[in-house]
Coordinates of C-alpha atoms and ligand atoms in Angstrom, one line a residue:
X1241 CA 171.4 -73.2 113.2
X1242 CA 167.6 -72.6 113.1
X1243 CA 166.2 -71.8 109.8
X1244 CA 167.5 -74.1 107.0
X1245 CA 166.9 -73.5 103.3
X1246 CA 167.0 -77.0 101.6
X1247 CA 167.4 -76.4 97.9
X1248 CA 166.4 -79.1 95.4
X1249 CA 164.5 -81.0 98.0
X1250 CA 161.5 -81.9 95.9
X1251 CA 163.7 -84.5 94.2
X1252 CA 164.8 -87.9 95.4
X1253 CA 167.6 -87.4 98.0
X1254 CA 166.6 -83.9 99.0
X1255 CA 163.1 -84.9 99.9
X1256 CA 164.3 -87.8 102.0
X1257 CA 166.6 -85.3 103.8
X1258 CA 163.7 -82.8 104.3
X1259 CA 161.4 -85.6 105.6
X1260 CA 164.1 -86.7 108.0
X1261 CA 165.0 -83.2 109.2
X1262 CA 161.4 -82.1 109.8
X1263 CA 160.7 -85.2 111.9
X1264 CA 164.1 -85.4 113.8
X1265 CA 164.7 -81.7 114.4
X1266 CA 161.3 -80.1 115.4
X1267 CA 163.1 -77.0 116.7
X1268 CA 164.5 -76.3 113.1
X1269 CA 162.4 -74.6 110.4
X1270 CA 162.9 -76.5 107.1
X1271 CA 162.2 -74.4 104.0
X1272 CA 162.3 -76.4 100.8
X1273 CA 163.2 -74.3 97.8
X1274 CA 162.9 -76.1 94.4
X1275 CA 162.3 -75.1 90.8
X1276 CA 160.1 -78.2 90.2
X1277 CA 161.8 -79.5 87.0
X1278 CA 160.7 -82.8 85.6
X1279 CA 162.5 -84.5 88.5
X1280 CA 160.9 -82.3 91.3
X1281 CA 157.7 -83.7 92.7
X1282 CA 155.7 -82.3 95.6
X1283 CA 154.3 -85.8 96.3
X1284 CA 157.7 -86.7 97.6
X1285 CA 157.0 -84.1 100.4
X1286 CA 153.4 -85.2 101.2
X1287 CA 154.5 -87.0 104.4
X1288 CA 155.5 -83.7 105.9
X1289 CA 153.2 -81.3 104.1
X1290 CA 151.2 -80.5 107.3
X1291 CA 154.1 -80.2 109.7
X1292 CA 154.4 -76.8 111.4
X1293 CA 158.2 -76.6 110.8
X1294 CA 158.0 -77.2 107.0
X1295 CA 157.5 -74.7 104.2
X1296 CA 157.8 -74.9 100.4
X1297 CA 158.8 -72.2 97.9
X1298 CA 159.0 -72.7 94.2
X1299 CA 162.2 -71.1 92.7
X1300 CA 165.4 -71.4 90.8
X1301 CA 168.8 -71.3 92.6
X1302 CA 170.1 -69.3 89.6
X1303 CA 167.5 -66.6 90.3
X1304 CA 169.4 -64.2 92.7
X1305 CA 166.3 -62.1 93.6
X1306 CA 164.2 -65.1 94.4
X1307 CA 166.9 -66.7 96.5
X1308 CA 167.4 -63.4 98.4
X1309 CA 163.6 -63.1 99.0
X1310 CA 163.5 -66.5 100.6
X1311 CA 166.6 -65.7 102.7
X1312 CA 164.9 -62.6 104.0
X1313 CA 161.4 -63.9 104.4
X1314 CA 162.4 -67.0 106.5
X1315 CA 165.5 -65.5 108.2
X1316 CA 167.6 -68.3 106.8
X1317 CA 170.9 -69.0 108.5
X1318 CA 171.9 -72.3 106.9
X1319 CA 171.7 -73.7 103.3
X1320 CA 171.8 -77.3 102.2
X1321 CA 172.0 -77.5 98.4
X1322 CA 170.7 -80.6 96.6
X1323 CA 169.5 -78.7 93.5
X1324 CA 171.0 -80.2 90.4
X1325 CA 170.4 -81.8 87.0
X1326 CA 171.4 -85.2 88.1
X1327 CA 171.1 -87.8 85.3
X1328 CA 174.2 -88.6 83.3
X1329 CA 172.3 -89.9 80.2
X1330 CA 170.4 -86.6 79.9
X1331 CA 173.7 -84.7 80.1
X1332 CA 175.0 -86.6 77.2
X1333 CA 171.9 -85.7 75.1
X1334 CA 172.0 -82.0 76.0
X1335 CA 174.1 -80.3 78.8
X1336 CA 172.7 -76.7 78.9
X1337 CA 170.5 -77.2 82.0
X1338 CA 173.5 -78.9 83.8
X1339 CA 175.6 -75.8 83.3
X1340 CA 172.7 -73.5 84.3
X1341 CA 172.0 -75.3 87.6
X1342 CA 175.1 -77.3 88.7
X1343 CA 177.6 -74.5 87.9
X1344 CA 175.9 -71.1 87.5
X1345 CA 173.1 -71.9 90.0
X1346 CA 175.7 -73.0 92.6
X1347 CA 177.7 -69.8 92.0
X1348 CA 174.6 -67.6 92.5
X1349 CA 173.5 -69.5 95.6
X1350 CA 177.0 -69.0 97.1
X1351 CA 177.2 -65.3 96.2
X1352 CA 173.7 -64.6 97.5
X1353 CA 174.5 -66.5 100.7
X1354 CA 177.7 -64.5 101.2
X1355 CA 175.9 -61.2 100.8
X1356 CA 173.2 -62.4 103.3
X1357 CA 175.8 -63.6 105.9
X1358 CA 174.6 -67.3 105.8
X1359 CA 176.4 -69.1 108.7
X1360 CA 177.0 -72.5 106.9
X1361 CA 176.3 -73.9 103.4
X1362 CA 176.5 -77.6 102.8
X1363 CA 176.8 -78.5 99.1
X1364 CA 175.8 -82.0 98.0
X1365 CA 178.2 -83.5 95.4
X1366 CA 179.0 -86.9 93.9
X1367 CA 181.7 -89.6 93.7
X1368 CA 181.6 -89.0 89.9
X1369 CA 184.0 -86.0 90.2
X1370 CA 186.8 -88.4 90.9
X1371 CA 186.2 -90.1 87.5
X1372 CA 186.8 -93.8 86.6
X1373 CA 188.5 -95.6 89.5
X1374 CA 190.0 -98.8 88.0
X1375 CA 191.2 -100.1 91.4
X1376 CA 191.4 -98.9 95.0
X1377 CA 189.2 -96.2 96.6
X1378 CA 189.0 -92.4 96.2
X1379 CA 189.9 -90.3 99.2
X1380 CA 188.8 -86.7 99.6
X1381 CA 192.2 -85.2 98.7
X1382 CA 192.3 -87.0 95.3
X1383 CA 192.3 -84.9 92.1
X1384 CA 189.2 -84.6 89.9
X1385 CA 188.8 -86.3 86.6
X1386 CA 185.1 -86.0 85.6
X1387 CA 184.2 -87.8 82.4
X1388 CA 180.5 -86.9 81.6
X1389 CA 179.0 -83.4 81.2
X1390 CA 177.1 -84.1 84.4
X1391 CA 180.3 -85.0 86.3
X1392 CA 182.1 -82.0 84.9
X1393 CA 179.2 -79.7 85.9
X1394 CA 179.3 -81.1 89.5
X1395 CA 183.1 -80.7 89.6
X1396 CA 182.7 -77.0 88.4
X1397 CA 180.1 -76.3 91.1
X1398 CA 182.4 -77.8 93.8
X1399 CA 185.3 -75.6 92.6
X1400 CA 183.1 -72.5 93.2
X1401 CA 182.3 -73.8 96.7
X1402 CA 186.0 -74.2 97.4
X1403 CA 186.8 -70.7 96.0
X1404 CA 184.2 -69.1 98.2
X1405 CA 185.7 -70.8 101.2
X1406 CA 189.3 -69.9 100.4
X1407 CA 188.7 -66.4 99.0
X1408 CA 185.7 -65.2 101.0
X1409 CA 186.1 -67.3 104.2
X1410 CA 182.6 -68.8 103.8
X1411 CA 181.7 -71.7 106.1
X1412 CA 181.3 -74.4 103.5
X1413 CA 181.1 -78.2 103.7
X1414 CA 180.9 -80.6 100.7
X1415 CA 179.6 -84.1 100.7
X1416 CA 180.3 -86.6 97.9
X1417 CA 177.8 -89.4 97.8
X1418 CA 177.9 -92.7 95.9
X1419 CA 175.1 -94.3 93.8
X1420 CA 172.0 -93.7 95.9
X1421 CA 168.8 -95.8 95.7
X1422 CA 165.5 -96.1 97.6
X1423 CA 161.9 -95.0 97.6
X1424 CA 160.8 -91.9 95.6
X1425 CA 163.7 -92.0 93.0
X1426 CA 162.6 -90.8 89.6
X1427 CA 162.4 -93.8 87.3
X1428 CA 165.2 -92.8 84.9
X1429 CA 168.0 -94.1 87.1
X1430 CA 169.1 -97.7 86.9
X1431 CA 167.2 -99.2 89.9
X1432 CA 163.8 -97.5 89.7
X1433 CA 163.8 -97.7 85.9
X1434 CA 164.6 -101.4 85.8
X1435 CA 162.2 -102.3 88.7
X1436 CA 159.3 -100.4 87.2
X1437 CA 160.0 -101.8 83.7
X1438 CA 160.3 -105.3 85.0
X1439 CA 157.0 -105.0 86.9
X1440 CA 155.5 -104.2 83.5
X1441 CA 157.4 -107.1 81.8
X1442 CA 159.3 -104.7 79.5
X1443 CA 162.9 -105.1 78.3
X1444 CA 165.7 -103.9 80.6
X1445 CA 168.4 -102.2 78.5
X1446 CA 171.8 -103.1 80.1
X1447 CA 174.5 -100.9 78.7
X1448 CA 177.4 -102.8 77.1
X1449 CA 178.5 -105.9 79.0
X1450 CA 176.9 -104.8 82.2
X1451 CA 180.1 -105.4 84.2
X1452 CA 180.4 -101.7 85.3
X1453 CA 180.7 -101.4 89.1
X1454 CA 178.8 -99.0 91.2
X1455 CA 178.8 -98.5 95.0
X1456 CA 175.2 -98.7 96.3
X1457 CA 174.2 -96.4 99.2
X1458 CA 170.7 -96.6 100.6
X1459 CA 169.0 -93.1 100.6
X1460 CA 168.5 -93.1 104.4
X1461 CA 172.2 -93.6 105.0
X1462 CA 173.0 -90.8 102.5
X1463 CA 170.7 -88.6 104.5
X1464 CA 172.3 -89.4 107.9
X1465 CA 175.7 -88.8 106.3
X1466 CA 174.7 -85.3 105.2
X1467 CA 173.2 -84.7 108.7
X1468 CA 176.6 -85.7 110.3
X1469 CA 178.6 -83.5 107.9
X1470 CA 176.2 -80.6 108.4
X1471 CA 176.4 -80.7 112.2
X1472 CA 180.0 -81.9 112.7
X1473 CA 181.9 -81.3 109.5
X1474 CA 184.8 -78.9 109.5
X1475 CA 184.5 -75.7 107.4
X1476 CA 186.2 -75.9 104.0
X1477 CA 186.3 -79.8 104.1
X1478 CA 184.7 -82.4 101.8
X1479 CA 183.4 -85.8 103.1
X1480 CA 182.8 -89.0 101.0
X1481 CA 179.6 -90.8 101.8
X1482 CA 179.8 -94.4 100.4
X1483 CA 177.7 -97.4 100.7
X1484 CA 180.8 -99.6 100.6
X1485 CA 178.6 -102.2 98.8
X1486 CA 180.1 -102.6 95.3
X1487 CA 178.2 -104.6 92.6
X1488 CA 178.2 -105.0 88.9
X1489 CA 175.2 -103.7 87.0
X1490 CA 174.4 -107.2 85.6
X1491 CA 174.4 -108.7 89.1
X1492 CA 172.1 -105.9 90.4
X1493 CA 169.8 -106.6 87.5
X1494 CA 169.7 -110.4 88.2
X1495 CA 168.9 -109.7 91.9
X1496 CA 166.0 -107.3 91.2
X1497 CA 164.5 -109.7 88.7
X1498 CA 164.8 -112.5 91.2
X1499 CA 163.1 -110.4 93.9
X1500 CA 160.2 -109.6 91.5
X1501 CA 160.0 -113.2 90.3
X1502 CA 160.6 -112.1 86.7
X1503 CA 162.6 -113.9 83.9
X1504 CA 166.1 -113.0 82.9
X1505 CA 164.9 -113.0 79.4
X1506 CA 163.8 -109.4 80.0
X1507 CA 167.5 -108.4 79.9
X1508 CA 168.7 -106.8 76.6
X1509 CA 172.4 -105.8 76.2
X1510 CA 172.3 -102.6 74.3
X1511 CA 175.1 -100.3 72.9
X1512 CA 177.0 -98.7 75.7
X1513 CA 176.7 -95.2 77.3
X1514 CA 179.2 -92.9 75.7
X1515 CA 182.2 -92.2 78.0
X1516 CA 180.9 -94.8 80.4
X1517 CA 182.9 -95.0 83.7
X1518 CA 183.6 -98.6 84.6
X1519 CA 183.9 -98.2 88.3
X1520 CA 183.3 -95.8 91.2
X1521 CA 184.6 -96.6 94.7
X1522 CA 185.3 -94.3 97.7
X1523 CA 186.8 -94.6 101.1
X1524 CA 184.7 -92.9 103.8
X1525 CA 186.9 -93.2 106.9
X1526 CA 186.8 -89.4 107.2
X1527 CA 183.0 -89.2 107.7
X1528 CA 183.2 -92.3 109.9
X1529 CA 185.6 -90.3 112.1
X1530 CA 182.7 -87.9 112.8
X1531 CA 180.6 -90.8 114.1
X1532 CA 178.6 -91.9 111.0
X1533 CA 178.1 -95.4 109.7
X1534 CA 175.7 -97.1 107.3
X1535 CA 172.7 -98.8 108.7
X1536 CA 171.6 -100.7 105.5
X1537 CA 173.3 -103.2 103.4
X1538 CA 172.5 -103.7 99.7
X1539 CA 170.5 -106.9 100.3
X1540 CA 168.0 -105.3 102.7
X1541 CA 167.9 -101.9 100.9
X1542 CA 167.2 -103.5 97.6
X1543 CA 164.4 -105.6 99.0
X1544 CA 162.8 -102.6 100.7
X1545 CA 163.2 -100.6 97.4
X1546 CA 161.6 -103.3 95.2
X1547 CA 158.7 -103.6 97.7
X1548 CA 158.2 -99.8 97.7
X1549 CA 157.8 -99.7 93.9
X1550 CA 155.5 -102.7 94.0
X1551 CA 153.3 -101.0 96.6
X1552 CA 153.4 -97.5 95.2
X1553 CA 152.3 -97.8 91.6
X1554 CA 150.3 -94.6 92.1
X1555 CA 153.5 -92.6 92.5
X1556 CA 155.5 -93.8 89.4
X1557 CA 152.8 -94.7 86.9
X1558 CA 151.8 -91.1 86.3
X1559 CA 155.4 -90.1 86.0
X1560 CA 156.0 -92.5 83.1
X1561 CA 153.8 -90.6 80.7
X1562 CA 154.0 -87.5 78.5
X1563 CA 157.6 -86.0 78.4
X1564 CA 159.0 -89.1 80.1
X1565 CA 158.0 -91.2 77.0
X1566 CA 159.7 -88.7 74.7
X1567 CA 162.9 -89.0 76.8
X1568 CA 162.5 -92.8 76.8
X1569 CA 162.3 -92.8 73.0
X1570 CA 165.4 -90.6 72.6
X1571 CA 167.5 -92.6 75.0
X1572 CA 166.4 -96.1 74.2
X1573 CA 164.5 -96.6 70.9
X1574 CA 167.6 -96.8 68.7
X1575 CA 169.6 -98.8 71.3
X1576 CA 166.9 -101.4 71.7
X1577 CA 166.4 -101.6 68.0
X1578 CA 170.2 -102.1 67.5
X1579 CA 170.2 -104.9 70.1
X1580 CA 167.4 -106.7 68.1
X1581 CA 169.5 -106.7 64.9
Ligands
NAD865 P1 166.9 -85.4 91.5 O1 167.2 -85.2 90.1 O2 166.0 -86.5 92.0 O3 166.4 -84.0 92.1 C1 166.9 -82.8 91.8 C2 166.0 -81.7 92.3 O4 166.6 -80.4 92.1 C3 164.6 -81.7 91.7 O5 163.6 -81.6 92.7 C4 164.6 -80.5 90.8 O6 163.3 -79.9 90.6 C5 165.6 -79.5 91.6 N1 166.2 -78.5 90.7 C6 166.8 -78.7 89.5 N2 167.3 -77.5 89.0 C7 167.0 -76.6 90.0 C8 167.2 -75.2 90.0 N3 167.9 -74.5 89.1 N4 166.8 -74.5 91.1 C9 166.1 -75.2 92.1 N5 165.8 -76.5 92.1 C10 166.3 -77.2 91.0 O7 168.4 -85.6 92.2 P2 168.8 -86.5 93.4 O8 169.2 -87.8 92.8 O9 167.9 -86.3 94.5 O10 170.2 -85.8 93.7 C11 170.3 -84.7 94.6 C12 171.7 -84.2 94.7 O11 172.6 -85.3 95.1 C13 172.3 -83.7 93.3 O12 173.1 -82.6 93.6 C14 173.1 -84.9 92.8 O13 174.2 -84.4 92.0 C15 173.6 -85.5 94.1 N6 173.9 -86.9 94.1 C16 173.0 -87.8 93.7 C17 173.3 -89.2 93.7 C18 172.3 -90.2 93.2 O14 172.7 -91.4 93.1 N7 171.1 -89.9 92.9 C19 174.5 -89.6 94.3 C20 175.4 -88.6 94.8 C21 175.1 -87.3 94.7
DAU866 O1 177.7 -92.2 91.5 C1 176.8 -91.2 91.9 C2 175.9 -90.9 90.8 O2 175.1 -92.0 90.6 C3 175.1 -89.6 90.9 O3 176.0 -88.5 91.0 C4 174.1 -89.4 89.8 O4 173.3 -88.3 90.0 C5 173.3 -90.7 89.6 O5 172.5 -90.6 88.5 C6 174.2 -91.9 89.5 O6 174.9 -91.9 88.2 P1 175.1 -93.3 87.4 O7 175.4 -92.9 86.0 O8 176.1 -94.2 88.1 O9 173.6 -93.9 87.6 P2 172.5 -94.5 86.6 O10 171.4 -95.0 87.5 O11 172.2 -93.7 85.5 O12 173.3 -95.8 86.1 C7 173.9 -96.8 87.0 C8 174.6 -97.8 86.1 O13 173.7 -98.5 85.3 C9 175.6 -97.1 85.1 O14 176.8 -98.0 85.0 C10 174.8 -97.1 83.8 C11 174.0 -98.4 83.9 N1 172.6 -98.3 83.2 C12 171.8 -97.2 83.5 C13 170.6 -97.1 82.9 C14 169.7 -95.9 83.2 C15 172.3 -99.2 82.3 O15 173.0 -100.2 82.0 N2 171.1 -99.1 81.7 C16 170.2 -98.0 81.9 O16 169.2 -98.0 81.3

């Protein structure tokens, strides 16, 4: 492993991975390949922009010629794929882009990688492929039961990765992460959305009763989990990466309001997300068996995250303009109005 193409790494988790790899593996060349959709942001990569082992290329993983050009130009031997449409609510509004990137894009990336003789491809997936877990903890051999168009598109992408391993003998590894949070997360997901809205004293739209459970994983732990699977994972295998820190949304909301010194009166219970999964929970003994463990608990990670958004208004204020406001209107205007009635 020497020249690594990291796709989708202008986004939240991918950029954390790129920053980590550039600093911790100076003998690897890290090439970030990203389409720069609404969620891609070159400012996430500013901390490494002058490093000699970092390059950026703008491109779509579903564009075979462009992917091939990057493989050739940088003599790529390894791929780590973060590229995805990643927000469940957007997939409910319109799923076209999810099929394009999370299914077709993954197929084209795999097929181009096969033709080029890529040595290893790690594909980043999600706990949402297991579906709603009423009790207990998902293990890697469990079946899939995706419930949102996003989860279904991620499950479809994973199936192609599996097929390319079984049929073509490709050296693939899959990771399935739980709900990830931390600095540089686009302010549409629960934590960065609620933190930035609360800073501005705006209403926090909690879906339904707010008793849905998510397993919170700090982004730096997700990154070290992917690093472990990349270097030590067995070909053809999948590895869960979990925070093992389960909390209800309403509790998370109370905690972030308390850290910010804001009133609970900002909370508004609004009509629920369609097809909303009540609980995700995974067992990650398999990855622990490769030597990984979490370094952050939710208490410390949440405090660090709240502090980061308080100290980096420059990063998120300009995002919450233009197209973002149109998305906000579509997603929340009617819900908030219904909650007022
Ligand atoms: P994100 O939305 O912040 O970033 C996605 C990135 O992919 C953006 O930079 C975007 O420009 C890029 N991209 C989108 N379509 C592309 C295409 N066709 N070609 C090239 N680049 C493209 O997402 P994230 O939260 O950082 O998630 C990264 C990966 O991790 C995704 O695969 C997601 O499914 C998975 N995941 C996310 C979480 C989470 O809680 N955020 C948890 C588990 C797994
Ligand atoms: O579980 C891993 C997944 O976590 C990733 O694969 C996805 O990419 C990522 O977006 C995330 O999906 P969720 O749907 O769990 O995350 P989200 O931040 O959208 O919502 C977290 C919970 O908070 C969920 O139960 C819905 C709820 N919620 C969310 C928003 C944005 C609200 O109550 N109100 C909101 O406005």
